[in-house]
């Protein structure tokens, strides 16, 4: 369906923002079907159209989709470089919800790469930013779900996960109570 929408926009509509959005949707569909090369091509189109339209947000989403396509093909260094470009554009867009999404996506890529420590570190920043969006349960739920995946890969479950998320400073062993 998204491919047909994309095709219709190219023939009927000159709006670069709508074309960029359609390219992003079709890129995601390609990636989900396992076609990383097709996804990458459409993500580049999305990013270019966003830049031509003067939309830092749309350009950032194009970079993010390129990163996801590259990560799907195992090109993690290039994927993280695309995430850096997306971060730069998102900073220009000043769109807080997008920053949460970028942190979540960067952590996903790092998890795919197997860099659990860095994925967890990036996700902590996204969790802090997500506190401002508590009225958007889908966004915060995605961030928390990825946190559980990272913890599971680390072997943390239950109480260990809670202590990992809520660290306390240890002041040393407590003295044992003495009987009177």
PDB file of C-alpha atoms in Angstrom:
ATOM      1  CA  UNK A   1       0.000   0.000   0.000  1.00  0.00           C
ATOM      2  CA  UNK A   2       2.783   2.423   0.865  1.00  0.00           C
ATOM      3  CA  UNK A   3       4.466   1.750  -2.476  1.00  0.00           C
ATOM      4  CA  UNK A   4       1.269   2.648  -4.295  1.00  0.00           C
ATOM      5  CA  UNK A   5       0.947   5.830  -2.181  1.00  0.00           C
ATOM      6  CA  UNK A   6       4.544   6.703  -3.044  1.00  0.00           C
ATOM      7  CA  UNK A   7       3.905   6.117  -6.731  1.00  0.00           C
ATOM      8  CA  UNK A   8       0.752   8.250  -6.711  1.00  0.00           C
ATOM      9  CA  UNK A   9       2.531  11.135  -5.024  1.00  0.00           C
ATOM     10  CA  UNK A  10       5.247  11.111  -7.656  1.00  0.00           C
ATOM     11  CA  UNK A  11       2.673  11.387 -10.423  1.00  0.00           C
ATOM     12  CA  UNK A  12       0.058  13.635  -8.802  1.00  0.00           C
ATOM     13  CA  UNK A  13       1.685  15.807  -6.152  1.00  0.00           C
ATOM     14  CA  UNK A  14       4.671  18.147  -6.196  1.00  0.00           C
ATOM     15  CA  UNK A  15       4.834  18.553  -2.389  1.00  0.00           C
ATOM     16  CA  UNK A  16       8.340  17.493  -1.359  1.00  0.00           C
ATOM     17  CA  UNK A  17       7.314  16.962   2.261  1.00  0.00           C
ATOM     18  CA  UNK A  18       4.619  14.455   1.300  1.00  0.00           C
ATOM     19  CA  UNK A  19       6.971  12.742  -1.140  1.00  0.00           C
ATOM     20  CA  UNK A  20       9.634  12.532   1.547  1.00  0.00           C
ATOM     21  CA  UNK A  21       7.177  11.029   4.013  1.00  0.00           C
ATOM     22  CA  UNK A  22       6.018   8.482   1.417  1.00  0.00           C
ATOM     23  CA  UNK A  23       9.625   7.494   0.669  1.00  0.00           C
ATOM     24  CA  UNK A  24      10.195   6.942   4.403  1.00  0.00           C
ATOM     25  CA  UNK A  25       7.124   4.730   4.689  1.00  0.00           C
ATOM     26  CA  UNK A  26       8.129   2.614   1.711  1.00  0.00           C
ATOM     27  CA  UNK A  27      11.709   2.429   3.007  1.00  0.00           C
ATOM     28  CA  UNK A  28      10.449   0.965   6.271  1.00  0.00           C
ATOM     29  CA  UNK A  29       8.313  -1.563   4.385  1.00  0.00           C
ATOM     30  CA  UNK A  30      11.368  -2.664   2.375  1.00  0.00           C
ATOM     31  CA  UNK A  31      13.456  -3.018   5.532  1.00  0.00           C
ATOM     32  CA  UNK A  32      10.779  -5.096   7.257  1.00  0.00           C
ATOM     33  CA  UNK A  33      10.673  -7.414   4.227  1.00  0.00           C
ATOM     34  CA  UNK A  34      14.446  -7.876   4.398  1.00  0.00           C
ATOM     35  CA  UNK A  35      15.331  -5.667   1.414  1.00  0.00           C
ATOM     36  CA  UNK A  36      18.028  -3.495   3.009  1.00  0.00           C
ATOM     37  CA  UNK A  37      19.298  -2.160  -0.357  1.00  0.00           C
ATOM     38  CA  UNK A  38      15.833  -0.983  -1.420  1.00  0.00           C
ATOM     39  CA  UNK A  39      15.257   0.502   2.022  1.00  0.00           C
ATOM     40  CA  UNK A  40      18.538   2.398   1.849  1.00  0.00           C
ATOM     41  CA  UNK A  41      17.766   3.824  -1.594  1.00  0.00           C
ATOM     42  CA  UNK A  42      14.364   5.120  -0.489  1.00  0.00           C
ATOM     43  CA  UNK A  43      15.755   6.478   2.791  1.00  0.00           C
ATOM     44  CA  UNK A  44      18.324   8.472   0.817  1.00  0.00           C
ATOM     45  CA  UNK A  45      15.492   9.824  -1.326  1.00  0.00           C
ATOM     46  CA  UNK A  46      13.574  10.765   1.838  1.00  0.00           C
ATOM     47  CA  UNK A  47      16.594  12.595   3.258  1.00  0.00           C
ATOM     48  CA  UNK A  48      17.280  14.445  -0.023  1.00  0.00           C
ATOM     49  CA  UNK A  49      13.649  15.530  -0.406  1.00  0.00           C
ATOM     50  CA  UNK A  50      13.578  16.694   3.222  1.00  0.00           C
ATOM     51  CA  UNK A  51      16.690  18.767   2.627  1.00  0.00           C
ATOM     52  CA  UNK A  52      15.232  20.214  -0.604  1.00  0.00           C
ATOM     53  CA  UNK A  53      12.033  21.107   1.261  1.00  0.00           C
ATOM     54  CA  UNK A  54      14.038  22.863   3.980  1.00  0.00           C
ATOM     55  CA  UNK A  55      12.778  20.566   6.738  1.00  0.00           C
ATOM     56  CA  UNK A  56      15.441  19.547   9.281  1.00  0.00           C
ATOM     57  CA  UNK A  57      12.948  17.135  10.867  1.00  0.00           C
ATOM     58  CA  UNK A  58      12.190  15.323   7.600  1.00  0.00           C
ATOM     59  CA  UNK A  59      15.904  15.272   6.728  1.00  0.00           C
ATOM     60  CA  UNK A  60      16.700  13.827  10.168  1.00  0.00           C
ATOM     61  CA  UNK A  61      14.128  11.071   9.671  1.00  0.00           C
ATOM     62  CA  UNK A  62      15.744  10.274   6.309  1.00  0.00           C
ATOM     63  CA  UNK A  63      19.137   9.924   8.007  1.00  0.00           C
ATOM     64  CA  UNK A  64      17.584   7.764  10.718  1.00  0.00           C
ATOM     65  CA  UNK A  65      15.978   5.466   8.133  1.00  0.00           C
ATOM     66  CA  UNK A  66      19.306   5.197   6.313  1.00  0.00           C
ATOM     67  CA  UNK A  67      20.908   4.162   9.594  1.00  0.00           C
ATOM     68  CA  UNK A  68      18.290   1.461  10.129  1.00  0.00           C
ATOM     69  CA  UNK A  69      18.773   0.123   6.594  1.00  0.00           C
ATOM     70  CA  UNK A  70      22.562   0.080   7.003  1.00  0.00           C
ATOM     71  CA  UNK A  71      22.296  -1.666  10.376  1.00  0.00           C
ATOM     72  CA  UNK A  72      20.006  -4.277   8.811  1.00  0.00           C
ATOM     73  CA  UNK A  73      22.814  -5.095   6.387  1.00  0.00           C
ATOM     74  CA  UNK A  74      25.453  -5.151   9.167  1.00  0.00           C
ATOM     75  CA  UNK A  75      27.170  -1.835   8.300  1.00  0.00           C
ATOM     76  CA  UNK A  76      27.122  -0.549  11.885  1.00  0.00           C
ATOM     77  CA  UNK A  77      29.867   2.090  11.549  1.00  0.00           C
ATOM     78  CA  UNK A  78      28.058   3.737   8.621  1.00  0.00           C
ATOM     79  CA  UNK A  79      24.736   3.357  10.445  1.00  0.00           C
ATOM     80  CA  UNK A  80      26.053   5.191  13.506  1.00  0.00           C
ATOM     81  CA  UNK A  81      27.504   7.931  11.260  1.00  0.00           C
ATOM     82  CA  UNK A  82      24.016   8.387   9.770  1.00  0.00           C
ATOM     83  CA  UNK A  83      22.608   8.592  13.305  1.00  0.00           C
ATOM     84  CA  UNK A  84      25.112  11.386  14.030  1.00  0.00           C
ATOM     85  CA  UNK A  85      23.841  13.270  10.964  1.00  0.00           C
ATOM     86  CA  UNK A  86      20.265  12.688  12.150  1.00  0.00           C
ATOM     87  CA  UNK A  87      21.184  14.071  15.589  1.00  0.00           C
ATOM     88  CA  UNK A  88      22.616  17.206  13.966  1.00  0.00           C
ATOM     89  CA  UNK A  89      19.460  17.786  11.939  1.00  0.00           C
ATOM     90  CA  UNK A  90      17.172  17.012  14.878  1.00  0.00           C
ATOM     91  CA  UNK A  91      19.020  19.629  16.920  1.00  0.00           C
ATOM     92  CA  UNK A  92      18.174  22.180  14.223  1.00  0.00           C
ATOM     93  CA  UNK A  93      14.538  21.086  14.260  1.00  0.00           C
ATOM     94  CA  UNK A  94      14.316  21.493  18.070  1.00  0.00           C
ATOM     95  CA  UNK A  95      11.838  18.622  18.328  1.00  0.00           C
ATOM     96  CA  UNK A  96      12.154  16.875  21.708  1.00  0.00           C
ATOM     97  CA  UNK A  97      10.022  13.861  20.847  1.00  0.00           C
ATOM     98  CA  UNK A  98      12.281  13.230  17.849  1.00  0.00           C
ATOM     99  CA  UNK A  99      15.325  13.255  20.117  1.00  0.00           C
ATOM    100  CA  UNK A 100      13.769  10.512  22.230  1.00  0.00           C
ATOM    101  CA  UNK A 101      13.057   8.484  19.091  1.00  0.00           C
ATOM    102  CA  UNK A 102      16.624   8.996  17.819  1.00  0.00           C
ATOM    103  CA  UNK A 103      18.073   7.841  21.132  1.00  0.00           C
ATOM    104  CA  UNK A 104      15.841   4.792  21.078  1.00  0.00           C
ATOM    105  CA  UNK A 105      16.829   3.987  17.465  1.00  0.00           C
ATOM    106  CA  UNK A 106      20.545   4.502  18.208  1.00  0.00           C
ATOM    107  CA  UNK A 107      20.257   2.136  21.175  1.00  0.00           C
ATOM    108  CA  UNK A 108      18.532  -0.427  18.913  1.00  0.00           C
ATOM    109  CA  UNK A 109      21.432  -0.265  16.457  1.00  0.00           C
ATOM    110  CA  UNK A 110      23.959  -0.616  19.259  1.00  0.00           C
ATOM    111  CA  UNK A 111      22.028  -3.604  20.611  1.00  0.00           C
ATOM    112  CA  UNK A 112      22.076  -5.214  17.142  1.00  0.00           C
ATOM    113  CA  UNK A 113      25.818  -4.548  17.004  1.00  0.00           C
ATOM    114  CA  UNK A 114      26.247  -6.227  20.381  1.00  0.00           C
ATOM    115  CA  UNK A 115      27.551  -3.134  22.205  1.00  0.00           C
ATOM    116  CA  UNK A 116      25.346  -3.595  25.258  1.00  0.00           C
ATOM    117  CA  UNK A 117      27.104  -1.094  27.524  1.00  0.00           C
ATOM    118  CA  UNK A 118      26.819   1.751  25.006  1.00  0.00           C
ATOM    119  CA  UNK A 119      23.238   0.778  24.100  1.00  0.00           C
ATOM    120  CA  UNK A 120      22.283   0.975  27.767  1.00  0.00           C
ATOM    121  CA  UNK A 121      24.053   4.308  28.192  1.00  0.00           C
ATOM    122  CA  UNK A 122      22.272   5.826  25.181  1.00  0.00           C
ATOM    123  CA  UNK A 123      18.960   4.423  26.347  1.00  0.00           C
ATOM    124  CA  UNK A 124      19.371   6.049  29.786  1.00  0.00           C
ATOM    125  CA  UNK A 125      19.527   9.440  28.043  1.00  0.00           C
ATOM    126  CA  UNK A 126      16.423   8.574  25.995  1.00  0.00           C
ATOM    127  CA  UNK A 127      14.635   7.494  29.199  1.00  0.00           C
ATOM    128  CA  UNK A 128      15.447  10.829  30.835  1.00  0.00           C
ATOM    129  CA  UNK A 129      14.125  12.699  27.787  1.00  0.00           C
ATOM    130  CA  UNK A 130      11.022  10.478  27.622  1.00  0.00           C
ATOM    131  CA  UNK A 131       9.909  11.674  31.067  1.00  0.00           C
ATOM    132  CA  UNK A 132       8.684  14.838  29.353  1.00  0.00           C
ATOM    133  CA  UNK A 133       6.390  12.733  27.152  1.00  0.00           C
ATOM    134  CA  UNK A 134       4.490  10.642  29.692  1.00  0.00           C
ATOM    135  CA  UNK A 135       1.251  11.447  27.888  1.00  0.00           C
ATOM    136  CA  UNK A 136       2.557   9.524  24.863  1.00  0.00           C
ATOM    137  CA  UNK A 137       2.503   5.945  26.125  1.00  0.00           C
ATOM    138  CA  UNK A 138       3.560   4.412  22.806  1.00  0.00           C
ATOM    139  CA  UNK A 139       6.826   6.364  22.745  1.00  0.00           C
ATOM    140  CA  UNK A 140       7.722   5.748  26.382  1.00  0.00           C
ATOM    141  CA  UNK A 141       6.622   2.113  26.064  1.00  0.00           C
ATOM    142  CA  UNK A 142       9.003   1.581  23.140  1.00  0.00           C
ATOM    143  CA  UNK A 143      11.888   3.026  25.137  1.00  0.00           C
ATOM    144  CA  UNK A 144      11.113   0.871  28.187  1.00  0.00           C
ATOM    145  CA  UNK A 145      10.657  -2.231  26.023  1.00  0.00           C
ATOM    146  CA  UNK A 146      14.102  -1.748  24.510  1.00  0.00           C
ATOM    147  CA  UNK A 147      15.507  -1.302  28.013  1.00  0.00           C
ATOM    148  CA  UNK A 148      14.080  -4.694  28.955  1.00  0.00           C
ATOM    149  CA  UNK A 149      15.618  -6.246  25.823  1.00  0.00           C
ATOM    150  CA  UNK A 150      19.036  -4.811  26.656  1.00  0.00           C
ATOM    151  CA  UNK A 151      18.777  -5.972  30.259  1.00  0.00           C
ATOM    152  CA  UNK A 152      17.716  -9.429  29.108  1.00  0.00           C
ATOM    153  CA  UNK A 153      20.733  -9.670  26.803  1.00  0.00           C
ATOM    154  CA  UNK A 154      22.901  -8.628  29.760  1.00  0.00           C
ATOM    155  CA  UNK A 155      21.301 -11.327  31.914  1.00  0.00           C
ATOM    156  CA  UNK A 156      19.605  -8.893  34.289  1.00  0.00           C
ATOM    157  CA  UNK A 157      16.132  -9.858  35.433  1.00  0.00           C
ATOM    158  CA  UNK A 158      13.720  -8.850  38.185  1.00  0.00           C
ATOM    159  CA  UNK A 159      15.317  -7.211  41.176  1.00  0.00           C
ATOM    160  CA  UNK A 160      18.728  -6.948  39.483  1.00  0.00           C
ATOM    161  CA  UNK A 161      17.136  -4.896  36.710  1.00  0.00           C
ATOM    162  CA  UNK A 162      15.504  -2.574  39.264  1.00  0.00           C
ATOM    163  CA  UNK A 163      18.848  -2.028  41.041  1.00  0.00           C
ATOM    164  CA  UNK A 164      20.545  -1.428  37.703  1.00  0.00           C
ATOM    165  CA  UNK A 165      17.993   1.267  36.816  1.00  0.00           C
ATOM    166  CA  UNK A 166      18.048   2.861  40.304  1.00  0.00           C
ATOM    167  CA  UNK A 167      21.662   2.816  41.506  1.00  0.00           C
ATOM    168  CA  UNK A 168      22.450   3.837  45.066  1.00  0.00           C
ATOM    169  CA  UNK A 169      25.761   4.886  46.428  1.00  0.00           C
ATOM    170  CA  UNK A 170      27.254   2.291  48.679  1.00  0.00           C
ATOM    171  CA  UNK A 171      29.035   3.683  51.710  1.00  0.00           C
ATOM    172  CA  UNK A 172      30.619   0.421  52.736  1.00  0.00           C
ATOM    173  CA  UNK A 173      29.465  -2.454  54.852  1.00  0.00           C
ATOM    174  CA  UNK A 174      27.021  -1.708  57.640  1.00  0.00           C
ATOM    175  CA  UNK A 175      28.199  -2.629  61.088  1.00  0.00           C
ATOM    176  CA  UNK A 176      26.401  -5.574  62.611  1.00  0.00           C
ATOM    177  CA  UNK A 177      24.051  -4.757  65.479  1.00  0.00           C
ATOM    178  CA  UNK A 178      25.521  -5.828  68.778  1.00  0.00           C
ATOM    179  CA  UNK A 179      23.474  -7.547  71.434  1.00  0.00           C
ATOM    180  CA  UNK A 180      23.203  -5.549  74.691  1.00  0.00           C
TER     181      UNK A 180
END
